[in-house]
CSV table of C-alpha atoms in Angstrom, one decimal:
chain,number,residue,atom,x,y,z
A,28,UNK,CA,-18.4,-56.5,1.9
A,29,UNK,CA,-21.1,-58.4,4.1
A,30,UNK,CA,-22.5,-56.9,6.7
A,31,UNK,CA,-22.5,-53.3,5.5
A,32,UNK,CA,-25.5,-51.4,4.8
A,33,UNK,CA,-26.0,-48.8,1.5
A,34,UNK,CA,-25.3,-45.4,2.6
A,35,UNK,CA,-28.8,-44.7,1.3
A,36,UNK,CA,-29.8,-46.2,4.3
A,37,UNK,CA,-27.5,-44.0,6.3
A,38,UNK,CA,-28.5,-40.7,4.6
A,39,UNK,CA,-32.3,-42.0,4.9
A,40,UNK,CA,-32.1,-42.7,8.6
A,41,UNK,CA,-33.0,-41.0,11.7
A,42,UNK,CA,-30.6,-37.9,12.1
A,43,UNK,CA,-29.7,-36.1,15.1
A,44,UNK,CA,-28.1,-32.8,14.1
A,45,UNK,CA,-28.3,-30.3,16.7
A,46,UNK,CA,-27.9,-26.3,15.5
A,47,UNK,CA,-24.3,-25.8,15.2
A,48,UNK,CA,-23.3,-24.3,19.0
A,49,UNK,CA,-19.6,-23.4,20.1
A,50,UNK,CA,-19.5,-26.5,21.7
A,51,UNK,CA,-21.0,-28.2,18.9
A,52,UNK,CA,-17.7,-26.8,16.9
A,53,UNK,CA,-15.4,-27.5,19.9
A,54,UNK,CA,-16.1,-31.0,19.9
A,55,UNK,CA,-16.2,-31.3,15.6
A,56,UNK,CA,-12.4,-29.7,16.1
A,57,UNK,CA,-11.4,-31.8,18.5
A,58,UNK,CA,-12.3,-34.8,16.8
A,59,UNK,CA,-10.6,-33.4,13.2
A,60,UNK,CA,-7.5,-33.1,15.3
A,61,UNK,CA,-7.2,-36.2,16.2
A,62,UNK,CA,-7.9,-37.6,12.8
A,63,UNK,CA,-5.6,-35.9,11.1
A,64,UNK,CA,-2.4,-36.3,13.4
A,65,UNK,CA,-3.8,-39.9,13.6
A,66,UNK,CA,-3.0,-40.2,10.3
A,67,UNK,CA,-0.3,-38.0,10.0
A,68,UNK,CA,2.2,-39.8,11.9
A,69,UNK,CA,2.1,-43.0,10.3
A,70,UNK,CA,2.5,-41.1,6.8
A,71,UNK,CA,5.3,-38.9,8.1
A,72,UNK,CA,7.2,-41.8,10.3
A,73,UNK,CA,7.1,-43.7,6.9
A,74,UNK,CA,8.3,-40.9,4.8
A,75,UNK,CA,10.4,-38.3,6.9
A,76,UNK,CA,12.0,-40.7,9.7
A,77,UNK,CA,12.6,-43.9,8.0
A,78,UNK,CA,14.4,-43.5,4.8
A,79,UNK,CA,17.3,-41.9,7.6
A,80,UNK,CA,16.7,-44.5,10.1
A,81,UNK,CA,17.1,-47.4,7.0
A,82,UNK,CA,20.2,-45.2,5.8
A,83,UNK,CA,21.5,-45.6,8.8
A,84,UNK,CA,21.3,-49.3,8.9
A,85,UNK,CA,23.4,-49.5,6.0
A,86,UNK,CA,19.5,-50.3,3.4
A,87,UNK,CA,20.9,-49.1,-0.5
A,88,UNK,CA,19.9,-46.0,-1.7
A,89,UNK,CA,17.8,-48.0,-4.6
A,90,UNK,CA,15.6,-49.5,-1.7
A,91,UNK,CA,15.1,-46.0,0.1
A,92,UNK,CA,14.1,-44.7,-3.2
A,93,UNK,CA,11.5,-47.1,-4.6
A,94,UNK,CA,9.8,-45.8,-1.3
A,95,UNK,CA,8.7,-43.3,-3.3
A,96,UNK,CA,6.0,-45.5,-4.5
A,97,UNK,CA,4.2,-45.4,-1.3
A,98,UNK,CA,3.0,-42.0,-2.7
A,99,UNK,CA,0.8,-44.5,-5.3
A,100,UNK,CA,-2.2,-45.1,-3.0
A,101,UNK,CA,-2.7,-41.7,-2.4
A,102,UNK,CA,-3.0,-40.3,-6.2
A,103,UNK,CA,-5.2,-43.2,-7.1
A,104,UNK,CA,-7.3,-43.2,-3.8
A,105,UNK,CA,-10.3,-42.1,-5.5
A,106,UNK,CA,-10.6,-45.4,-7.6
A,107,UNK,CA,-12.3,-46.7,-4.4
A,108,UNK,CA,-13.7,-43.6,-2.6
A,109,UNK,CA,-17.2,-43.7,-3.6
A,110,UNK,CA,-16.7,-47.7,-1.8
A,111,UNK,CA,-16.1,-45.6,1.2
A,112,UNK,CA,-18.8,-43.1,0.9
A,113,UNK,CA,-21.7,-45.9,0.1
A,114,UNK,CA,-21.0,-48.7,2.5
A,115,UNK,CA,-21.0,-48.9,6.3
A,116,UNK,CA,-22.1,-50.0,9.0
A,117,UNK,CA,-25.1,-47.5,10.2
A,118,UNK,CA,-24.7,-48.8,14.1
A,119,UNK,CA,-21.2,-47.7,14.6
A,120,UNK,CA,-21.2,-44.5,11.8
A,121,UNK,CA,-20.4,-44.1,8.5
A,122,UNK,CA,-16.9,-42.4,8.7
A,123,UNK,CA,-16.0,-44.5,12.2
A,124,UNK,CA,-16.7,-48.1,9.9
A,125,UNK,CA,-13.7,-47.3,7.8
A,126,UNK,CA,-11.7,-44.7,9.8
A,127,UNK,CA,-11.2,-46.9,12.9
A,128,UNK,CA,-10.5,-50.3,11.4
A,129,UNK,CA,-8.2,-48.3,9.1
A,130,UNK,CA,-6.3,-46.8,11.9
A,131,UNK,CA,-6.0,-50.0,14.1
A,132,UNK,CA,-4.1,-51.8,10.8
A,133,UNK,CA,-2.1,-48.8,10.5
A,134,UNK,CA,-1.1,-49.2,14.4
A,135,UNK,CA,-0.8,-53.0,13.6
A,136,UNK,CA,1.6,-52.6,11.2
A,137,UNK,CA,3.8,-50.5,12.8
A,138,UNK,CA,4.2,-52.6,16.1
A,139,UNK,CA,4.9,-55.4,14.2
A,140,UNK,CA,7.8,-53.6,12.5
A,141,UNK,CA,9.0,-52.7,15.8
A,142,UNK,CA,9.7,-56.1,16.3
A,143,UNK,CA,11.7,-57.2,13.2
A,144,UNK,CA,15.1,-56.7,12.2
A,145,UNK,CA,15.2,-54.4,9.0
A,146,UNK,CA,18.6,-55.2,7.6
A,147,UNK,CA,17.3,-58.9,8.2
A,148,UNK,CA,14.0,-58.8,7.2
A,149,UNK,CA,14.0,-56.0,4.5
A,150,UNK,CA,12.1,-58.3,1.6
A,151,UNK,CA,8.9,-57.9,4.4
A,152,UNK,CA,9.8,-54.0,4.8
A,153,UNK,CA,7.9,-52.8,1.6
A,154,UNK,CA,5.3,-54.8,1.7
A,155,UNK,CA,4.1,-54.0,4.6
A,156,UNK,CA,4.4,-50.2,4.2
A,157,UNK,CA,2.4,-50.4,1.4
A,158,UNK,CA,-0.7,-51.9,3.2
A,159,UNK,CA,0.3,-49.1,5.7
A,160,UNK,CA,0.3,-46.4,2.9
A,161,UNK,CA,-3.6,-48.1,1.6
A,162,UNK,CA,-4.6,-48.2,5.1
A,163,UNK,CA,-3.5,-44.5,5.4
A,164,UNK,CA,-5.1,-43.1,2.6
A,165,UNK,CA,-8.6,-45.1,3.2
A,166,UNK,CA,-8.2,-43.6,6.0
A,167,UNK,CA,-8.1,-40.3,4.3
A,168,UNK,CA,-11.1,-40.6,2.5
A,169,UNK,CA,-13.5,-41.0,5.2
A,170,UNK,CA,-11.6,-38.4,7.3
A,171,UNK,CA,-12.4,-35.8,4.4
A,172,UNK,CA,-15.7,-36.7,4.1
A,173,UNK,CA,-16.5,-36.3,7.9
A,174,UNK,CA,-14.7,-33.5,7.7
A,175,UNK,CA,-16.7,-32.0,4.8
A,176,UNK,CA,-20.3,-33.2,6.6
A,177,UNK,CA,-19.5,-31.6,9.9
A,178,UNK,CA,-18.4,-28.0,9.3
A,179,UNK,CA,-20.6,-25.3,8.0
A,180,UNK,CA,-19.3,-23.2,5.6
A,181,UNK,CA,-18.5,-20.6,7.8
A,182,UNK,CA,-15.8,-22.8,9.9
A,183,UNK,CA,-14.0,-24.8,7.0
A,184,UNK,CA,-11.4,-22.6,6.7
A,185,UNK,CA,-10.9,-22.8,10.2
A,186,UNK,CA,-11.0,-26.7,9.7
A,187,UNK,CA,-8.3,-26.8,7.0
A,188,UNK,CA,-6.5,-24.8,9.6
A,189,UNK,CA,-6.6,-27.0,12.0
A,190,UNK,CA,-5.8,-30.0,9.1
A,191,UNK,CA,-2.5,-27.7,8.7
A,192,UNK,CA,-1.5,-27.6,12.2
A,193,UNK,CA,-2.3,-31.2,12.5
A,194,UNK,CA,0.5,-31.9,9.6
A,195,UNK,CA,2.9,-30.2,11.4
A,196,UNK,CA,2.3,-32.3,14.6
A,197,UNK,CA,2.6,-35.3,12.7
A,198,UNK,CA,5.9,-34.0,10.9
A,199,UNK,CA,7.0,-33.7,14.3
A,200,UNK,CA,5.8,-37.0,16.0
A,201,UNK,CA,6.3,-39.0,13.1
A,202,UNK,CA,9.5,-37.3,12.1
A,203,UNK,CA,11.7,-35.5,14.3
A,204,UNK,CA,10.4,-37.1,17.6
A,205,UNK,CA,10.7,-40.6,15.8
A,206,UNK,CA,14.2,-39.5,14.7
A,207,UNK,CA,15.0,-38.5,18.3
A,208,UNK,CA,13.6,-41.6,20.2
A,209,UNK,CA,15.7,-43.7,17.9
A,210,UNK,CA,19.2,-41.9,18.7
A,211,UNK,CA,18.3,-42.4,22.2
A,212,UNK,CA,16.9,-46.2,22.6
A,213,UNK,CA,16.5,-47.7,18.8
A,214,UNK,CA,14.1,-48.9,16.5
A,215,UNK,CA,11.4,-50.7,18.6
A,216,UNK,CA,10.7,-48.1,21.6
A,217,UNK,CA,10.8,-45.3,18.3
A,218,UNK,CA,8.4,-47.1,16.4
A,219,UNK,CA,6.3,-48.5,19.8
A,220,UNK,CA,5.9,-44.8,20.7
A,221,UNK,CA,4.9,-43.3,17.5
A,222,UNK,CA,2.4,-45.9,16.9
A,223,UNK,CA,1.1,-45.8,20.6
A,224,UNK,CA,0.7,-42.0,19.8
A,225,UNK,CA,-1.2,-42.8,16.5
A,226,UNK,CA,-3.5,-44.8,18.4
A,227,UNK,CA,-4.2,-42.7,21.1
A,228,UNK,CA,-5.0,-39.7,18.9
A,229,UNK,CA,-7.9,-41.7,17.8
A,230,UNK,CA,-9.9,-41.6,20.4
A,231,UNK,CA,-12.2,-38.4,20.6
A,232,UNK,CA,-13.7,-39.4,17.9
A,233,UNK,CA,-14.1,-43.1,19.5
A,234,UNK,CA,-15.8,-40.9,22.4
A,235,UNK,CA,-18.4,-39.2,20.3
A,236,UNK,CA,-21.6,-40.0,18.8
A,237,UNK,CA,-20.8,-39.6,15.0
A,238,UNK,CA,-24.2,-38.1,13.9
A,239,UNK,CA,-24.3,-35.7,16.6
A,240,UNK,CA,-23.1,-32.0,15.3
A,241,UNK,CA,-23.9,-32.9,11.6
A,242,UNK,CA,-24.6,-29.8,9.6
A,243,UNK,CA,-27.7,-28.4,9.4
A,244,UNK,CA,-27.8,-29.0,5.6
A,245,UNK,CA,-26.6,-32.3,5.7
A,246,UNK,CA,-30.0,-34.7,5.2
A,247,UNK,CA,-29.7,-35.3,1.4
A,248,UNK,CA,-33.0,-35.8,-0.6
A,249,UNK,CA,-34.1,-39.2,-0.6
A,250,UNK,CA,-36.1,-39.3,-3.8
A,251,UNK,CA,-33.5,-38.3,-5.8
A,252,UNK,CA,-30.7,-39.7,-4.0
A,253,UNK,CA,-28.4,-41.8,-5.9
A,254,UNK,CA,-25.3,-44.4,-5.4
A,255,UNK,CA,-22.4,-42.4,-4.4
A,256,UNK,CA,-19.3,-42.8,-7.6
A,257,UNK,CA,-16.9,-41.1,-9.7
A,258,UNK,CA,-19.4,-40.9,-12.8
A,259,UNK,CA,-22.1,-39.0,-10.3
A,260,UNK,CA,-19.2,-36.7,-9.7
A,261,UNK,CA,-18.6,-35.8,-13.7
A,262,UNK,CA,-22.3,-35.4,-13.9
A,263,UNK,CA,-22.5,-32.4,-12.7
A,264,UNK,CA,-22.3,-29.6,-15.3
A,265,UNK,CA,-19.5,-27.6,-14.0
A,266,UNK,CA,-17.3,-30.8,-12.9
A,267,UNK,CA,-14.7,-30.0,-15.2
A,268,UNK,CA,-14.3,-26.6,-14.3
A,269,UNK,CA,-14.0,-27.5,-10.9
A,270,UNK,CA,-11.5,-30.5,-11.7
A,271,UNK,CA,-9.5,-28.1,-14.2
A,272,UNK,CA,-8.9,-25.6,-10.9
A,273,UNK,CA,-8.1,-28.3,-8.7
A,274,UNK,CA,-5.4,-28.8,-11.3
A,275,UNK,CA,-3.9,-25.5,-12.3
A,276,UNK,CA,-3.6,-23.9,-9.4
A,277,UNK,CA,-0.8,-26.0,-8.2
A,278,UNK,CA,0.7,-26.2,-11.8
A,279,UNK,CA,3.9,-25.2,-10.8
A,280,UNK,CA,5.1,-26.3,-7.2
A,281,UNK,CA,6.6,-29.7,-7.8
A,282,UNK,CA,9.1,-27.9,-9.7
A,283,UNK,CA,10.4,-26.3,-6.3
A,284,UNK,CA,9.9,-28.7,-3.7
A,285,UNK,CA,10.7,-31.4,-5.8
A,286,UNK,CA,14.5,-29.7,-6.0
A,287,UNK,CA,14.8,-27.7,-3.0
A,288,UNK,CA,16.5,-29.6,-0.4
A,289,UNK,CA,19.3,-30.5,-3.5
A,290,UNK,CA,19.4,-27.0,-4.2
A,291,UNK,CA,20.2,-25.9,-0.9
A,292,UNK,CA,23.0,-28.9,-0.5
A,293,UNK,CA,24.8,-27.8,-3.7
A,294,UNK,CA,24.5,-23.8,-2.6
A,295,UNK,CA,26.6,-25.3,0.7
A,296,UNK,CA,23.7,-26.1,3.4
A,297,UNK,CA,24.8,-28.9,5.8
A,298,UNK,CA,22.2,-31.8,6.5
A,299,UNK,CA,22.4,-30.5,9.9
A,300,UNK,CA,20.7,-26.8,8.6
A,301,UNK,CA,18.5,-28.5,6.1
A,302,UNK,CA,16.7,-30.2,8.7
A,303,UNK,CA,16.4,-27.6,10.8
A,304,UNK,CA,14.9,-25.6,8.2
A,305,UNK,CA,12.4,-28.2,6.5
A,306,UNK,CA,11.7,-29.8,10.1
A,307,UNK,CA,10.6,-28.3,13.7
A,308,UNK,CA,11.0,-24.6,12.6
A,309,UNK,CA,9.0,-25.7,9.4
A,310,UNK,CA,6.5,-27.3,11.1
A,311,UNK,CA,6.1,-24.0,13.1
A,312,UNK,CA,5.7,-21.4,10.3
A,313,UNK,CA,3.2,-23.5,8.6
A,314,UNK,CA,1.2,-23.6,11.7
A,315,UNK,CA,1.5,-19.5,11.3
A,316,UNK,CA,0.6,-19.8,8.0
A,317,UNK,CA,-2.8,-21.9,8.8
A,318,UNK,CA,-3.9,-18.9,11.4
A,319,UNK,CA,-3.4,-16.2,9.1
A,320,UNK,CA,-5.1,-18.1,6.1
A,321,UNK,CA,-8.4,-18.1,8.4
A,322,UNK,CA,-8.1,-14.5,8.9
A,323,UNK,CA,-7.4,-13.4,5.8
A,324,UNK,CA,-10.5,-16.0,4.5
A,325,UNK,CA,-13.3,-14.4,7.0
A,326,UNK,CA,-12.1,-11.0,6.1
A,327,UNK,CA,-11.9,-11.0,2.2
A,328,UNK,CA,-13.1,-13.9,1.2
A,329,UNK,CA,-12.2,-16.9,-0.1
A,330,UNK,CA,-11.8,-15.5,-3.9
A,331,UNK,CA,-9.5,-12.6,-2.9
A,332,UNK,CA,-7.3,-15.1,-0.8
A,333,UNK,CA,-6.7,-17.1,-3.6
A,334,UNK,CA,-5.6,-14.5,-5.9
A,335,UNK,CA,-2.5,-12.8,-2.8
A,336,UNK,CA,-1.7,-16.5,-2.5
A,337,UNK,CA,-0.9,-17.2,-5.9
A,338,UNK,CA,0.6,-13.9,-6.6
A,339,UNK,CA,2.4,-14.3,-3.1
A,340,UNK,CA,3.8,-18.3,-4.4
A,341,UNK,CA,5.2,-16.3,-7.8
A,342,UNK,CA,7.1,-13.8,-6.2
A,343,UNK,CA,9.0,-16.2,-4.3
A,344,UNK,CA,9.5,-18.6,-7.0
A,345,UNK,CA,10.8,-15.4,-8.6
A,346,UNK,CA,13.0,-15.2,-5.5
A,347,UNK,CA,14.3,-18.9,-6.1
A,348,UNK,CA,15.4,-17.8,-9.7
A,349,UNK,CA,17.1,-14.8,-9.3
A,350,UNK,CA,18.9,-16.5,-6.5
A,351,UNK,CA,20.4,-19.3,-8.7
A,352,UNK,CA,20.8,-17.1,-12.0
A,353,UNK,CA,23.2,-14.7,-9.8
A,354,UNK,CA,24.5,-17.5,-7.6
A,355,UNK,CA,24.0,-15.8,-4.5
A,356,UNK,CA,25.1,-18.3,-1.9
A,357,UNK,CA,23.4,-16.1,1.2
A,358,UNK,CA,22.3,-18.1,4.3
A,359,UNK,CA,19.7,-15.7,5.2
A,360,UNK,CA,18.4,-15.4,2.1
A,361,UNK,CA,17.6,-18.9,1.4
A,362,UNK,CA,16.3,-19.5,4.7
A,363,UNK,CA,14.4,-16.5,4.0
A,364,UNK,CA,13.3,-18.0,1.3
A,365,UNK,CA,12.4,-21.3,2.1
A,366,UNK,CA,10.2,-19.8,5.0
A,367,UNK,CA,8.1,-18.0,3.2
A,368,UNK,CA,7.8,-21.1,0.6
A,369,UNK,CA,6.6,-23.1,3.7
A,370,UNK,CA,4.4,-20.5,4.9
A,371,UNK,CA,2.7,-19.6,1.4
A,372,UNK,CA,2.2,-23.2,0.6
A,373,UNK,CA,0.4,-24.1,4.3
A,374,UNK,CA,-1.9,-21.0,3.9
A,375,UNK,CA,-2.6,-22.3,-0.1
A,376,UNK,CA,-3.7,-25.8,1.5
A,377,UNK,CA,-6.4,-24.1,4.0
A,378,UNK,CA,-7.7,-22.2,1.1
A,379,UNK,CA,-7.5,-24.9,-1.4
A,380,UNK,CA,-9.7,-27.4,0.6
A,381,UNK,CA,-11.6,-25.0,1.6
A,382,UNK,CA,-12.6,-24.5,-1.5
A,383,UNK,CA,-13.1,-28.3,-2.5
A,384,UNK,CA,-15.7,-28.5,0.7
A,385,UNK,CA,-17.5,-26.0,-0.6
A,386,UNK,CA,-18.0,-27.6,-3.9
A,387,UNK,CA,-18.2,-31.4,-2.6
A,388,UNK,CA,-21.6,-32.9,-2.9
A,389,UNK,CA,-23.4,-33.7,0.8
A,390,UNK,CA,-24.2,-37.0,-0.7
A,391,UNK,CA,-20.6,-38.5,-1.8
A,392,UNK,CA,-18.7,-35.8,0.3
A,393,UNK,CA,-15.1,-38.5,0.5
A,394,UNK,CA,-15.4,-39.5,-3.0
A,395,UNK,CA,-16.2,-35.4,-4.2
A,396,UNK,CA,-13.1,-34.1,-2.0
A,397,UNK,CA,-11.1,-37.2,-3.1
A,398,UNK,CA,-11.2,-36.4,-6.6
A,399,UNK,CA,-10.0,-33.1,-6.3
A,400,UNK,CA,-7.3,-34.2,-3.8
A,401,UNK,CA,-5.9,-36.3,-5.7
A,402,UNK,CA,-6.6,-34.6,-9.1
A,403,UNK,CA,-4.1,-31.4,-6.8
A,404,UNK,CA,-1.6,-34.0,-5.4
A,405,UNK,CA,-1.2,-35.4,-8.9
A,406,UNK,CA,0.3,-32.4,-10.6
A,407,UNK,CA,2.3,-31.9,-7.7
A,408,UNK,CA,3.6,-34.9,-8.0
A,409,UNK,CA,4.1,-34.8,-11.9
A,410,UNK,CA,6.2,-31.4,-10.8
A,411,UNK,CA,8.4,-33.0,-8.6
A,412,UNK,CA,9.7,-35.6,-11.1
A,413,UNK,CA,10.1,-32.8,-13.9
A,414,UNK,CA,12.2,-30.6,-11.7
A,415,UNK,CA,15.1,-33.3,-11.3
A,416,UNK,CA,15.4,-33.7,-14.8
A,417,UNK,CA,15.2,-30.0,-15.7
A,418,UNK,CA,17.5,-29.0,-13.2
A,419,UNK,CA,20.2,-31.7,-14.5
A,420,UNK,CA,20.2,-30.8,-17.6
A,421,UNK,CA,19.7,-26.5,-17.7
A,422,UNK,CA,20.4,-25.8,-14.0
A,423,UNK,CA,18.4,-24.6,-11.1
A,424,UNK,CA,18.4,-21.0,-12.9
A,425,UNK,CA,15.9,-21.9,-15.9
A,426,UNK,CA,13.7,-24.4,-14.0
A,427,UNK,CA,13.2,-21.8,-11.4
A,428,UNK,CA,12.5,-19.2,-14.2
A,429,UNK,CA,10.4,-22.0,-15.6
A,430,UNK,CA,8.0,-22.3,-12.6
A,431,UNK,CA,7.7,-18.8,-11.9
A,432,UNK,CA,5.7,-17.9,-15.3
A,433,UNK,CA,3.8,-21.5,-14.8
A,434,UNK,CA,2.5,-20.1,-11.5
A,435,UNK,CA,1.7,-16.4,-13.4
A,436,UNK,CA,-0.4,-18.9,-16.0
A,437,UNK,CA,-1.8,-21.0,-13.9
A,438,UNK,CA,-3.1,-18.6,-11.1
A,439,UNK,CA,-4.8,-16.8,-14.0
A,440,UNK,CA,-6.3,-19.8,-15.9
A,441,UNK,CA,-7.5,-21.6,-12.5
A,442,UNK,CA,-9.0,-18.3,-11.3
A,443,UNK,CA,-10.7,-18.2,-14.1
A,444,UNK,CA,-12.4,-21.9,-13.8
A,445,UNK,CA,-13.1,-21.2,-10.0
A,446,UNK,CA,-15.4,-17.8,-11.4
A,447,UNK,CA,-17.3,-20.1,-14.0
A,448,UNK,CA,-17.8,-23.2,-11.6
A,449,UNK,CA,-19.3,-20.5,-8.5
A,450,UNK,CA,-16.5,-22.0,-6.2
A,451,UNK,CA,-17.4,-19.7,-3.8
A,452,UNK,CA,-21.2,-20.3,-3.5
A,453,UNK,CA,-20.8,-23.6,-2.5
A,454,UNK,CA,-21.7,-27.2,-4.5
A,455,UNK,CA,-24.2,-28.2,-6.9
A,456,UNK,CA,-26.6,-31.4,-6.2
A,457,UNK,CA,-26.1,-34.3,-8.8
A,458,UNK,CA,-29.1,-33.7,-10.2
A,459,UNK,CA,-28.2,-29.7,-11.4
A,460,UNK,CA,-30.2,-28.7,-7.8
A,461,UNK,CA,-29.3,-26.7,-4.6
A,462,UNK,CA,-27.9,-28.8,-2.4
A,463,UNK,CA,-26.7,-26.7,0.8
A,464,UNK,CA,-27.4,-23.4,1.1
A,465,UNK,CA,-25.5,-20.6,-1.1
A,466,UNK,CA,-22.2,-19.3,0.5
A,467,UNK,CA,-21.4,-15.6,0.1
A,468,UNK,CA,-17.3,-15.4,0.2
């Protein structure tokens, strides 16, 4: 990639961190919010508002559901992350070289598919989506890792928080807004405005210095500094444990999500009252579920948060099961029940990338969090294809049952890995040194 400088260079370089300050923080916020609904939207226009928009049109349900393979990008993202952690250029910022290029072919893509006729044009549709989906998830990378070298350890739960409600917007732009500019005047002003939004998003990080508000910690030794890749990561004597947590904990989601707008057709839901459920009043108890997740972090501690979430996740799986075993076709109770799925599973996220900051590496922070992203969205993944299978073949009964006691074993195995890898004291250099400073929960 000519032009781009070695991020040794970058980490070796004049840095102007400033002691962290409440406006230091205000302005770090600001600038995560943006990211993330900048990203957000694109993902969720792509992923909540078009397979109904394409349905509409009259696109076969085979082409709507190979979209599924837009996911791809973002399980294999950390094949190039440690590209986006070593080069940039050091003039406009590390995270900016790849963020803002990233975002501008993102917007690029979707104004030009404002312009086309689908049912026309459909051969150009999934092509396109996928460079949106690469673009996305690039994007991703370097959003993490400016993430991870801007917030102290004290205020990454509240970031994560903020990543949450950020989600939600973009559910909201990207889906139901999307949704709702297209009843009213169509496929080009829908897409126009939802990539006009993605774009505008953008810009308070355009309007801020990127070194300025760096953590204090964030200078990395340049002796012993090496080239930031996935091998440095597995290095590090308790990578493993740290990996095998990022996997176990969500062992046994996909098996829930994967099923659970199906299940609540077949139990006599109409379309109408699933989307109202997994849309706008979603998107609000997840943003709930972010603000109590900071609170409960700062109070107890990241460990003890951990342990109420998974045991919180269980019992409602437990809920799911006894709710198909008996048949009990309630309203209320599977709204109840698919609330309290949403708001356990936003308040995991804070906790869970909390946690993966405090153990990413200062010196590859995108590729570190990347891993364990991905390594996380993976098994969710996995989940989600096993549940349709189960569920056709032994019912909604056993494959709730199923995930219920793989949530009691993998809450207790993964709690175990995060109290041998010192989650909660924060990440180990690549060379077996102290990187940052230790992190009480």
């Amino acid at each position: 990639m000519a032009g781009l400088q070695n991020s040794a260079l970058g980490v070796g370089g004049k840095n102007t961190s400033v002691p962290f300050t409440s406006t230091s923080r205000t302005r770090v916020i600001t600038v995560l919010a943006g990211l993330y609904i900048a990203q957000a939207i694109p993902v969720y226009l792509v992923a909540a508002a078009m397979p109904a928009i394409l349905r509409q049109q009259g696109i076969s349900l085979v082409s709507i559901g190979s979209m599924a393979l837009l996911m791809l990008p973002w399980v294999i993202k950390f094949l190039w992350a440690p590209v986006v952690d070593r080069y940039y250029l050091e003039r406009f910022g590390k995270r900016k070289s790849w963020i803002v290029p990233m975002q501008l072919i993102s917007v690029a893509i979707i104004f030009y598919l404002s312009t086309i006729n689908v049912e026309e044009q459909l051969h150009i549709l999934f092509p396109l989506l996928m460079v949106l989906a690469l673009s996305s998830s690039t994007q991703d990378i370097a959003t993490d890792g400016y993430a991870v070298e801007h917030l102290p350890p004290e205020d990454q739960a509240f970031g994560n928080a903020v990543q949450g409600g950020s989600v939600a917007a973009g559910v909201l732009i990207g889906g139901s807004l999307s949704l709702f500019l297209y009843d009213l005047w169509g496929w080009s002003v829908a897409l126009k405005v939802a990539g006009g939004l993605a774009f505008l998003t953008l810009l308070p990080l355009l309007l801020q210095r990127e070194s300025e508000n760096l953590r204090e910690d964030q200078i990395a030794d340049k002796g012993h500094f090496k080239k930031p890749s996935i091998f440095q990561f597995f290095k590090r004597h308790n990578a493993l444990m740290i990996l095998c947590f990022a996997l176990l904990f969500r062992l046994p989601e996909g098996l829930i999500k994967g099923v659970e707008q199906a299940f609540l057709v077949d139990f006599g839901f109409s379309l109408s009252q699933i989307g109202l459920v997994s849309g706008a009043s979603a998107a609000c108890v997840g943003l709930g579920g972010s603000a109590i997740a900071v609170l409960i972090i700062k109070r107890l501690g990241l460990k003890p948060f951990l342990w109420i979430i998974g045991i919180s996740r269980t019992l409602c799986f437990a809920g799911y099961a006894v709710v198909a075993l008996l048949d009990h076709k309630s309203i209320v109770v599977l709204v109840v029940l698919s609330a309290a799925n949403t708001f356990i599973r936003y308040m995991e996220i804070v906790g869970l990338y909390s946690a993966f900051m405090r153990v990413s590496s200062l010196k590859q922070a995108g590729t570190d969090f990347t891993i364990l992203s991905c390594a996380n969205l993976l098994v969710y993944m996995l989940g989600s294809v096993a549940a349709g299978a189960i569920a056709q073949n032994l019912g909604y009964g056993p494959l709730f049952s199923l995930a219920t006691c793989l949530s009691l074993i993998g809450i207790a195995l993964s709690m175990g890995f995060f109290t041998k890898a010192s989650i909660s004291n924060g990440p180990l250099d690549l060379d077996h040194s102290q990187t940052t400073k230790s992190v009480s929960q």
